[in-house]
Amino acid sequence: MAFAAMQSAALADPAAVDQSFDAYKQALVEGDGAAASRLTASDTHAFLAQTLDRALTMEESELRALPLLDQISVLMLRHNMTAEQLRGMTESDPVAYAVDQQAFDMEEVQKLTAEPFSVNGTQAQAPLSNLKGSPIPVNVHFKEEQGTWRFDLLSSIAPFRAVFESQAGLLSKLQTKDGKGGAVPLIIHLITGRAPDANIWNPPG
């Protein structure tokens, strides 16, 4: 019992979460996919695997029916990675593969900083600074799993999901010449600085 109490006290220490955040960030910068994967929460792994499957297989009609943030997540994969890269991810751990391929802007990752974490049981969060292209303040979340603090993507992106859903009616008015929704391609263009291909709604060949 004493050991369990000591372990719980150690997990409640915000400094332990700070260390996991620094280690996760370092893994991204160094392209160490295995380390990043170990520091990623299990439900984040499941979400990314689902998003990858959708990027490879989902047809336009089904994709447009998803919540806006899920549409963006799928189309960002199609926008930033080739069909071969996407298929390669299915043969390994998607998190590790993406980090090994450095499918992100390392300079932007290096700029990210977090305030000291606040801990509530097995959940921890801290304000994140220097996040490129973010229209709202963002907290980075970690959760404790099997004695390790791991990056919790789903909690971290929850504010974005709420904003997109609250503005869904307004964003639906942004349409292309064929009368289809144009908000998601525009958001991707603003985030990446590159206009997505017109064929991005279709699964890669």
Coordinates of N, CA and C in Angstrom, one line a residue:
M1 N 0.8 -1.2 0.0 CA 0.0 0.0 0.0 C 0.9 1.3 0.0
A2 N 1.9 1.2 0.8 CA 2.8 2.4 0.8 C 3.5 2.6 -0.5
F3 N 3.8 1.5 -1.2 CA 4.4 1.7 -2.6 C 3.4 2.3 -3.5
A4 N 2.2 1.8 -3.4 CA 1.1 2.3 -4.3 C 0.9 3.8 -4.1
A5 N 0.9 4.2 -2.8 CA 0.8 5.6 -2.5 C 1.9 6.5 -3.0
M6 N 3.1 5.9 -2.9 CA 4.3 6.7 -3.4 C 4.2 6.8 -4.9
Q7 N 3.7 5.7 -5.6 CA 3.6 5.8 -7.1 C 2.6 6.8 -7.5
S8 N 1.4 6.8 -6.8 CA 0.4 7.8 -7.1 C 0.9 9.2 -6.9
A9 N 1.7 9.4 -5.8 CA 2.2 10.8 -5.6 C 3.1 11.2 -6.7
A10 N 3.9 10.2 -7.2 CA 4.9 10.5 -8.3 C 4.1 10.9 -9.5
L11 N 3.0 10.2 -9.8 CA 2.3 10.4 -11.0 C 1.6 11.8 -11.0
A12 N 1.2 12.2 -9.7 CA 0.5 13.5 -9.6 C 1.5 14.7 -9.7
D13 N 2.7 14.4 -9.8 CA 3.8 15.5 -9.9 C 3.7 16.1 -11.3
P14 N 3.4 17.4 -11.4 CA 3.4 18.0 -12.7 C 4.7 17.9 -13.4
A15 N 5.8 17.8 -12.7 CA 7.1 17.7 -13.3 C 7.3 16.5 -14.1
A16 N 6.6 15.4 -13.7 CA 6.6 14.1 -14.5 C 6.0 14.3 -15.8
V17 N 4.9 15.1 -15.9 CA 4.2 15.3 -17.2 C 5.1 16.2 -18.0
D18 N 5.7 17.2 -17.4 CA 6.7 18.1 -18.1 C 7.7 17.3 -18.8
Q19 N 8.2 16.3 -18.1 CA 9.3 15.4 -18.7 C 8.8 14.6 -19.9
S20 N 7.5 14.1 -19.8 CA 7.0 13.4 -20.9 C 6.7 14.3 -22.1
F21 N 6.3 15.5 -21.8 CA 6.1 16.5 -22.9 C 7.4 16.8 -23.6
D22 N 8.4 17.0 -22.8 CA 9.8 17.3 -23.4 C 10.3 16.1 -24.2
A23 N 10.1 14.9 -23.7 CA 10.5 13.7 -24.4 C 9.8 13.5 -25.6
Y24 N 8.5 13.8 -25.6 CA 7.6 13.6 -26.8 C 8.1 14.6 -27.9
K25 N 8.2 15.8 -27.5 CA 8.7 16.9 -28.4 C 10.0 16.5 -29.0
Q26 N 11.0 16.0 -28.2 CA 12.3 15.7 -28.7 C 12.2 14.5 -29.6
A27 N 11.3 13.5 -29.4 CA 11.2 12.4 -30.3 C 10.7 12.9 -31.7
L28 N 9.8 13.9 -31.7 CA 9.3 14.4 -33.0 C 10.5 15.1 -33.7
V29 N 11.2 15.9 -33.0 CA 12.3 16.7 -33.6 C 13.4 15.8 -34.2
E30 N 13.7 14.7 -33.4 CA 14.7 13.8 -33.9 C 14.2 12.7 -34.8
G31 N 12.9 12.7 -35.1 CA 12.3 11.7 -36.0 C 12.4 10.3 -35.4
D32 N 12.3 10.2 -34.1 CA 12.3 8.9 -33.4 C 10.9 8.4 -33.2
G33 N 10.4 7.7 -34.2 CA 9.1 7.2 -34.2 C 8.7 6.2 -33.1
A34 N 9.7 5.4 -32.8 CA 9.4 4.4 -31.7 C 9.2 5.1 -30.4
A35 N 10.0 6.1 -30.1 CA 9.9 6.8 -28.8 C 8.6 7.6 -28.8
A36 N 8.2 8.3 -29.9 CA 7.0 9.0 -30.0 C 5.8 8.1 -29.8
S37 N 5.8 6.9 -30.4 CA 4.7 6.0 -30.3 C 4.5 5.5 -28.8
R38 N 5.6 5.3 -28.1 CA 5.5 4.8 -26.7 C 4.9 5.9 -25.8
L39 N 5.0 7.2 -26.3 CA 4.5 8.3 -25.5 C 3.2 8.8 -26.0
T40 N 2.5 8.0 -26.8 CA 1.2 8.4 -27.4 C 0.1 7.5 -26.8
A41 N -1.0 8.1 -26.3 CA -2.1 7.4 -25.7 C -2.7 6.4 -26.6
S42 N -3.3 5.4 -26.0 CA -3.9 4.3 -26.8 C -5.1 4.7 -27.6
D43 N -5.9 5.6 -27.1 CA -7.1 6.0 -27.9 C -6.6 7.0 -29.0
T44 N -5.5 7.6 -28.9 CA -4.9 8.4 -29.9 C -4.4 7.5 -31.1
H45 N -3.8 6.4 -30.7 CA -3.4 5.4 -31.7 C -4.6 5.0 -32.5
A46 N -5.7 4.6 -31.8 CA -6.9 4.1 -32.4 C -7.5 5.2 -33.4
F47 N -7.5 6.4 -32.9 CA -8.1 7.5 -33.8 C -7.3 7.7 -35.1
L48 N -5.9 7.7 -34.9 CA -5.1 7.8 -36.1 C -5.2 6.7 -37.0
A49 N -5.3 5.4 -36.5 CA -5.5 4.3 -37.4 C -6.8 4.4 -38.1
Q50 N -7.8 4.8 -37.5 CA -9.1 5.0 -38.1 C -9.0 6.1 -39.2
T51 N -8.4 7.2 -38.9 CA -8.2 8.3 -39.9 C -7.4 7.8 -41.1
L52 N -6.4 7.0 -40.9 CA -5.6 6.5 -42.0 C -6.4 5.6 -42.9
D53 N -7.2 4.7 -42.2 CA -8.1 3.8 -43.0 C -9.1 4.7 -43.9
R54 N -9.6 5.7 -43.3 CA -10.5 6.6 -44.0 C -9.8 7.3 -45.2
A55 N -8.6 7.7 -44.9 CA -7.8 8.4 -46.0 C -7.6 7.5 -47.2
L56 N -7.4 6.2 -46.9 CA -7.2 5.2 -48.0 C -8.4 4.7 -48.7
T57 N -9.6 4.7 -48.0 CA -10.7 4.0 -48.6 C -12.0 4.9 -48.7
M58 N -12.2 5.9 -47.9 CA -13.5 6.6 -47.8 C -13.8 7.4 -49.1
E59 N -15.0 7.2 -49.6 CA -15.4 7.9 -50.8 C -16.0 9.3 -50.4
E60 N -16.1 10.2 -51.3 CA -16.5 11.6 -51.1 C -17.8 11.7 -50.3
S61 N -18.8 11.0 -50.7 CA -20.1 11.2 -50.0 C -20.0 10.8 -48.5
E62 N -19.3 9.8 -48.2 CA -19.2 9.4 -46.8 C -18.3 10.4 -46.0
L63 N -17.2 10.8 -46.7 CA -16.3 11.8 -46.1 C -17.0 13.1 -45.7
R64 N -17.8 13.6 -46.7 CA -18.5 14.9 -46.4 C -19.5 14.8 -45.3
A65 N -19.9 13.5 -45.0 CA -20.9 13.4 -43.9 C -20.3 13.4 -42.5
L66 N -18.9 13.3 -42.4 CA -18.2 13.3 -41.2 C -18.2 14.7 -40.5
P67 N -18.0 14.8 -39.2 CA -17.8 16.1 -38.6 C -16.6 16.8 -39.3
L68 N -16.6 18.1 -39.3 CA -15.6 18.9 -40.0 C -14.2 18.6 -39.6
L69 N -13.9 18.4 -38.3 CA -12.6 18.1 -37.9 C -12.1 16.8 -38.4
D70 N -13.0 15.8 -38.5 CA -12.6 14.5 -39.0 C -12.4 14.6 -40.5
Q71 N -13.2 15.4 -41.2 CA -12.9 15.6 -42.7 C -11.5 16.2 -42.9
I72 N -11.2 17.2 -42.0 CA -9.9 17.9 -42.2 C -8.8 16.9 -41.9
S73 N -8.9 16.1 -40.9 CA -7.9 15.1 -40.5 C -7.6 14.1 -41.6
V74 N -8.7 13.6 -42.3 CA -8.5 12.7 -43.4 C -7.9 13.4 -44.6
L75 N -8.4 14.6 -44.9 CA -7.9 15.3 -46.1 C -6.4 15.8 -45.9
M76 N -6.1 16.1 -44.7 CA -4.7 16.5 -44.4 C -3.7 15.4 -44.7
L77 N -4.1 14.1 -44.4 CA -3.3 13.0 -44.7 C -3.1 12.9 -46.3
R78 N -4.2 13.0 -47.0 CA -4.2 12.9 -48.4 C -3.4 14.0 -49.0
H79 N -3.5 15.2 -48.4 CA -2.8 16.4 -48.9 C -1.3 16.3 -48.7
N80 N -0.9 15.8 -47.5 CA 0.5 15.8 -47.1 C 1.4 14.6 -47.5
M81 N 0.7 13.5 -47.8 CA 1.4 12.2 -48.0 C 1.0 11.6 -49.3
T82 N 1.9 10.9 -49.9 CA 1.6 10.2 -51.2 C 0.8 8.9 -50.9
A83 N 0.2 8.3 -51.9 CA -0.5 7.1 -51.7 C 0.4 6.0 -51.2
E84 N 1.6 6.0 -51.7 CA 2.6 5.0 -51.2 C 2.9 5.2 -49.7
Q85 N 3.1 6.4 -49.3 CA 3.3 6.7 -47.9 C 2.2 6.2 -47.0
L86 N 1.0 6.5 -47.5 CA -0.2 6.2 -46.7 C -0.3 4.7 -46.6
R87 N -0.1 4.0 -47.7 CA -0.1 2.5 -47.6 C 1.0 1.9 -46.7
G88 N 2.1 2.6 -46.7 CA 3.2 2.2 -45.9 C 2.9 2.3 -44.4
M89 N 2.1 3.3 -44.1 CA 1.7 3.4 -42.7 C 0.9 2.3 -42.2
T90 N 0.1 1.6 -43.1 CA -0.8 0.5 -42.6 C 0.1 -0.7 -42.3
E91 N 1.3 -0.8 -42.8 CA 2.1 -1.9 -42.5 C 2.9 -1.8 -41.2
S92 N 2.8 -0.7 -40.5 CA 3.5 -0.5 -39.3 C 2.7 0.3 -38.4
D93 N 3.3 0.8 -37.3 CA 2.6 1.7 -36.4 C 2.4 3.1 -37.0
P94 N 1.2 3.5 -37.3 CA 1.0 4.8 -37.9 C 1.7 6.0 -37.3
V95 N 1.7 6.0 -35.9 CA 2.4 7.1 -35.2 C 3.9 7.1 -35.5
A96 N 4.5 5.9 -35.3 CA 5.9 5.8 -35.5 C 6.3 6.1 -37.0
Y97 N 5.5 5.6 -37.9 CA 5.8 5.8 -39.3 C 5.8 7.3 -39.7
A98 N 4.7 8.0 -39.2 CA 4.6 9.4 -39.5 C 5.8 10.2 -39.0
V99 N 6.2 9.8 -37.8 CA 7.3 10.5 -37.2 C 8.6 10.2 -37.9
D100 N 8.8 8.9 -38.2 CA 10.0 8.5 -38.9 C 10.1 9.2 -40.3
Q101 N 9.0 9.4 -40.9 CA 8.9 10.1 -42.2 C 9.0 11.6 -42.1
Q102 N 9.0 12.1 -40.8 CA 9.0 13.5 -40.5 C 7.9 14.3 -41.3
A103 N 6.6 13.7 -41.1 CA 5.5 14.3 -41.8 C 4.9 15.5 -41.0
F104 N 5.8 16.4 -40.7 CA 5.4 17.6 -39.9 C 6.5 18.6 -40.1
D105 N 6.3 19.8 -39.6 CA 7.3 20.9 -39.7 C 8.1 20.9 -38.4
M106 N 9.4 20.4 -38.5 CA 10.2 20.3 -37.3 C 10.5 21.6 -36.7
E107 N 10.7 22.6 -37.6 CA 11.0 24.0 -37.0 C 9.8 24.5 -36.2
E108 N 8.6 24.2 -36.6 CA 7.5 24.6 -35.8 C 7.4 23.8 -34.5
V109 N 7.7 22.5 -34.6 CA 7.7 21.7 -33.4 C 8.7 22.2 -32.4
Q110 N 9.9 22.6 -32.8 CA 10.9 23.1 -31.9 C 10.5 24.4 -31.2
K111 N 9.6 25.1 -31.8 CA 9.2 26.4 -31.2 C 8.1 26.2 -30.1
L112 N 7.5 25.0 -30.1 CA 6.4 24.8 -29.1 C 6.9 24.8 -27.7
T113 N 6.1 25.5 -26.8 CA 6.4 25.4 -25.4 C 5.1 25.2 -24.7
A114 N 5.2 24.7 -23.5 CA 4.1 24.4 -22.6 C 4.3 25.0 -21.2
E115 N 3.3 25.6 -20.7 CA 3.4 26.0 -19.3 C 3.4 24.8 -18.4
P116 N 3.8 25.0 -17.1 CA 3.7 23.8 -16.2 C 2.4 23.1 -16.2
F117 N 2.4 21.8 -16.2 CA 1.1 21.1 -16.3 C 0.4 21.1 -14.9
S118 N -1.0 21.1 -15.1 CA -1.8 20.8 -13.9 C -2.3 19.4 -14.0
V119 N -2.4 18.7 -12.9 CA -2.7 17.3 -12.9 C -4.0 17.1 -12.1
N120 N -4.9 16.3 -12.7 CA -6.1 15.9 -12.1 C -6.3 14.4 -12.2
G121 N -5.9 13.6 -11.3 CA -6.0 12.2 -11.4 C -5.0 11.7 -12.5
T122 N -5.6 11.0 -13.4 CA -4.8 10.5 -14.5 C -4.8 11.4 -15.8
Q123 N -5.3 12.6 -15.6 CA -5.3 13.6 -16.7 C -4.5 14.8 -16.3
A124 N -3.8 15.3 -17.4 CA -3.0 16.5 -17.2 C -3.1 17.4 -18.4
Q125 N -3.0 18.7 -18.2 CA -3.0 19.7 -19.3 C -2.2 20.9 -19.0
A126 N -1.8 21.6 -20.0 CA -1.1 22.8 -19.9 C -1.3 23.7 -21.1
P127 N -1.3 25.0 -21.0 CA -1.4 25.9 -22.2 C -0.2 25.7 -23.1
L128 N -0.5 25.6 -24.4 CA 0.6 25.5 -25.4 C 0.8 26.8 -26.1
S129 N 2.0 27.1 -26.3 CA 2.4 28.4 -26.9 C 3.0 28.2 -28.3
N130 N 2.9 29.2 -29.1 CA 3.6 29.2 -30.4 C 3.1 28.1 -31.4
L131 N 1.8 27.8 -31.3 CA 1.2 26.9 -32.2 C 0.8 27.6 -33.5
K132 N 1.5 27.2 -34.6 CA 1.3 27.9 -35.8 C -0.2 27.7 -36.3
G133 N -0.8 28.8 -36.8 CA -2.1 28.8 -37.4 C -3.3 28.5 -36.5
S134 N -3.1 28.6 -35.2 CA -4.2 28.3 -34.3 C -5.0 29.5 -34.0
P135 N -6.3 29.5 -34.3 CA -7.1 30.7 -34.1 C -7.6 30.8 -32.6
I136 N -7.4 29.8 -31.8 CA -7.9 29.8 -30.4 C -6.8 29.3 -29.5
P137 N -6.8 29.7 -28.2 CA -5.8 29.1 -27.3 C -6.0 27.6 -27.2
V138 N -4.8 26.9 -27.1 CA -4.9 25.4 -27.0 C -4.1 24.9 -25.8
N139 N -4.7 23.9 -25.2 CA -4.0 23.2 -24.1 C -3.6 21.9 -24.6
V140 N -2.4 21.5 -24.3 CA -1.9 20.2 -24.6 C -2.2 19.2 -23.5
H141 N -2.8 18.0 -23.8 CA -3.2 17.1 -22.8 C -2.4 15.8 -22.8
F142 N -2.1 15.3 -21.6 CA -1.5 14.0 -21.5 C -2.4 13.2 -20.5
K143 N -2.3 11.9 -20.7 CA -3.0 11.0 -19.7 C -2.1 9.9 -19.3
E144 N -2.3 9.4 -18.0 CA -1.5 8.4 -17.5 C -2.0 7.0 -17.9
E145 N -1.1 6.2 -18.5 CA -1.5 4.9 -18.9 C -0.3 4.0 -18.5
Q146 N -0.6 3.0 -17.6 CA 0.4 2.0 -17.2 C 1.7 2.7 -16.7
G147 N 1.5 3.7 -15.9 CA 2.6 4.4 -15.2 C 3.4 5.4 -16.0
T148 N 2.9 5.7 -17.2 CA 3.6 6.6 -18.1 C 2.6 7.7 -18.6
W149 N 3.1 8.9 -18.6 CA 2.2 10.0 -19.1 C 2.4 10.0 -20.6
R150 N 1.3 9.9 -21.3 CA 1.3 9.8 -22.8 C 0.4 10.9 -23.4
F151 N 0.9 11.4 -24.6 CA 0.2 12.5 -25.3 C -1.2 12.1 -25.7
D152 N -2.2 12.9 -25.3 CA -3.6 12.7 -25.5 C -4.1 13.6 -26.6
L153 N -4.1 13.1 -27.9 CA -4.5 14.0 -29.0 C -6.0 14.3 -28.9
L154 N -6.8 13.4 -28.6 CA -8.2 13.6 -28.7 C -8.7 14.7 -27.7
S155 N -8.1 14.7 -26.5 CA -8.5 15.8 -25.6 C -7.9 17.1 -26.1
S156 N -6.7 17.1 -26.7 CA -6.0 18.3 -27.1 C -6.7 19.0 -28.3
I157 N -7.4 18.2 -29.1 CA -8.1 18.8 -30.3 C -9.6 19.0 -30.0
A158 N -10.0 18.7 -28.8 CA -11.5 18.9 -28.5 C -11.9 20.3 -28.7
P159 N -11.1 21.3 -28.3 CA -11.6 22.7 -28.5 C -11.8 23.0 -30.0
F160 N -10.9 22.5 -30.9 CA -11.1 22.7 -32.3 C -12.4 22.1 -32.8
R161 N -12.6 20.8 -32.3 CA -13.9 20.2 -32.7 C -15.1 21.0 -32.4
A162 N -15.1 21.5 -31.2 CA -16.2 22.3 -30.7 C -16.4 23.6 -31.5
V163 N -15.3 24.3 -31.9 CA -15.4 25.5 -32.7 C -15.9 25.2 -34.1
F164 N -15.4 24.1 -34.7 CA -15.8 23.8 -36.1 C -17.3 23.4 -36.1
E165 N -17.8 22.7 -35.1 CA -19.2 22.3 -35.0 C -20.1 23.4 -34.8
S166 N -19.6 24.4 -33.9 CA -20.4 25.6 -33.6 C -20.6 26.5 -34.8
Q167 N -19.6 26.4 -35.7 CA -19.6 27.3 -36.9 C -20.0 26.5 -38.2
A168 N -20.5 25.3 -38.0 CA -20.8 24.4 -39.2 C -21.8 25.1 -40.1
G169 N -22.8 25.7 -39.6 CA -23.8 26.4 -40.4 C -23.2 27.5 -41.3
L170 N -22.4 28.3 -40.7 CA -21.7 29.4 -41.4 C -20.8 28.9 -42.4
L171 N -20.0 27.9 -42.1 CA -19.0 27.3 -43.0 C -19.6 26.6 -44.2
S172 N -20.8 26.1 -44.0 CA -21.5 25.4 -45.1 C -21.9 26.3 -46.2
K173 N -21.9 27.6 -45.9 CA -22.2 28.6 -47.0 C -21.0 28.8 -48.0
L174 N -19.8 28.3 -47.5 CA -18.7 28.4 -48.4 C -18.7 27.3 -49.4
Q175 N -19.1 27.5 -50.6 CA -19.2 26.5 -51.6 C -18.4 26.7 -52.9
T176 N -18.1 25.6 -53.5 CA -17.3 25.7 -54.8 C -18.4 25.9 -55.9
K177 N -17.9 26.1 -57.1 CA -18.7 26.3 -58.3 C -19.8 25.2 -58.5
D178 N -19.4 24.0 -58.1 CA -20.4 22.9 -58.3 C -21.4 22.7 -57.2
G179 N -21.3 23.7 -56.3 CA -22.3 23.7 -55.2 C -21.9 22.8 -54.0
K180 N -20.7 22.3 -54.0 CA -20.3 21.5 -52.8 C -19.5 22.3 -51.8
G181 N -19.5 21.8 -50.6 CA -18.8 22.5 -49.5 C -17.3 22.8 -49.8
G182 N -17.0 24.1 -49.6 CA -15.6 24.5 -49.9 C -14.8 24.9 -48.7
A183 N -15.4 24.8 -47.5 CA -14.7 25.2 -46.3 C -13.5 24.4 -46.0
V184 N -13.6 23.1 -46.0 CA -12.5 22.2 -45.6 C -11.3 22.4 -46.5
P185 N -11.4 22.4 -47.9 CA -10.2 22.7 -48.7 C -9.6 24.1 -48.4
L186 N -10.5 25.1 -48.1 CA -9.9 26.4 -47.8 C -9.1 26.4 -46.5
I187 N -9.6 25.7 -45.5 CA -8.9 25.5 -44.2 C -7.6 24.9 -44.4
I188 N -7.6 23.8 -45.2 CA -6.3 23.1 -45.4 C -5.3 24.0 -46.2
H189 N -5.8 24.8 -47.1 CA -5.0 25.8 -47.8 C -4.4 26.8 -46.8
L190 N -5.2 27.3 -45.9 CA -4.7 28.3 -44.9 C -3.7 27.7 -44.0
I191 N -3.9 26.4 -43.6 CA -3.0 25.7 -42.6 C -1.6 25.5 -43.3
T192 N -1.7 24.9 -44.5 CA -0.4 24.4 -45.1 C 0.2 25.4 -46.1
G193 N -0.6 26.4 -46.5 CA 0.0 27.3 -47.5 C -0.1 26.8 -48.9
R194 N -0.7 25.6 -49.1 CA -0.8 25.0 -50.4 C -2.3 24.6 -50.7
A195 N -2.7 24.9 -51.9 CA -4.1 24.6 -52.3 C -4.2 23.1 -52.5
P196 N -5.2 22.4 -51.9 CA -5.3 20.9 -52.1 C -5.7 20.6 -53.6
D197 N -5.4 19.5 -54.0 CA -5.8 19.0 -55.4 C -7.3 18.9 -55.4
A198 N -7.8 19.1 -56.6 CA -9.3 19.0 -56.7 C -9.8 17.6 -56.5
N199 N -8.9 16.6 -56.7 CA -9.3 15.2 -56.6 C -9.1 14.7 -55.1
I200 N -8.9 15.6 -54.2 CA -8.5 15.2 -52.8 C -9.7 14.5 -52.2
W201 N -10.9 14.7 -52.6 CA -12.0 14.0 -51.9 C -12.1 12.5 -52.3
N202 N -11.4 12.1 -53.3 CA -11.4 10.7 -53.7 C -10.3 9.9 -53.1
P203 N -10.5 8.6 -52.8 CA -9.4 7.8 -52.2 C -8.2 7.8 -53.2
P204 N -7.0 7.7 -52.7 CA -5.8 7.7 -53.6 C -5.9 6.4 -54.5
G205 N -5.4 6.6 -55.8 CA -5.4 5.4 -56.7 C -4.4 4.4 -56.4

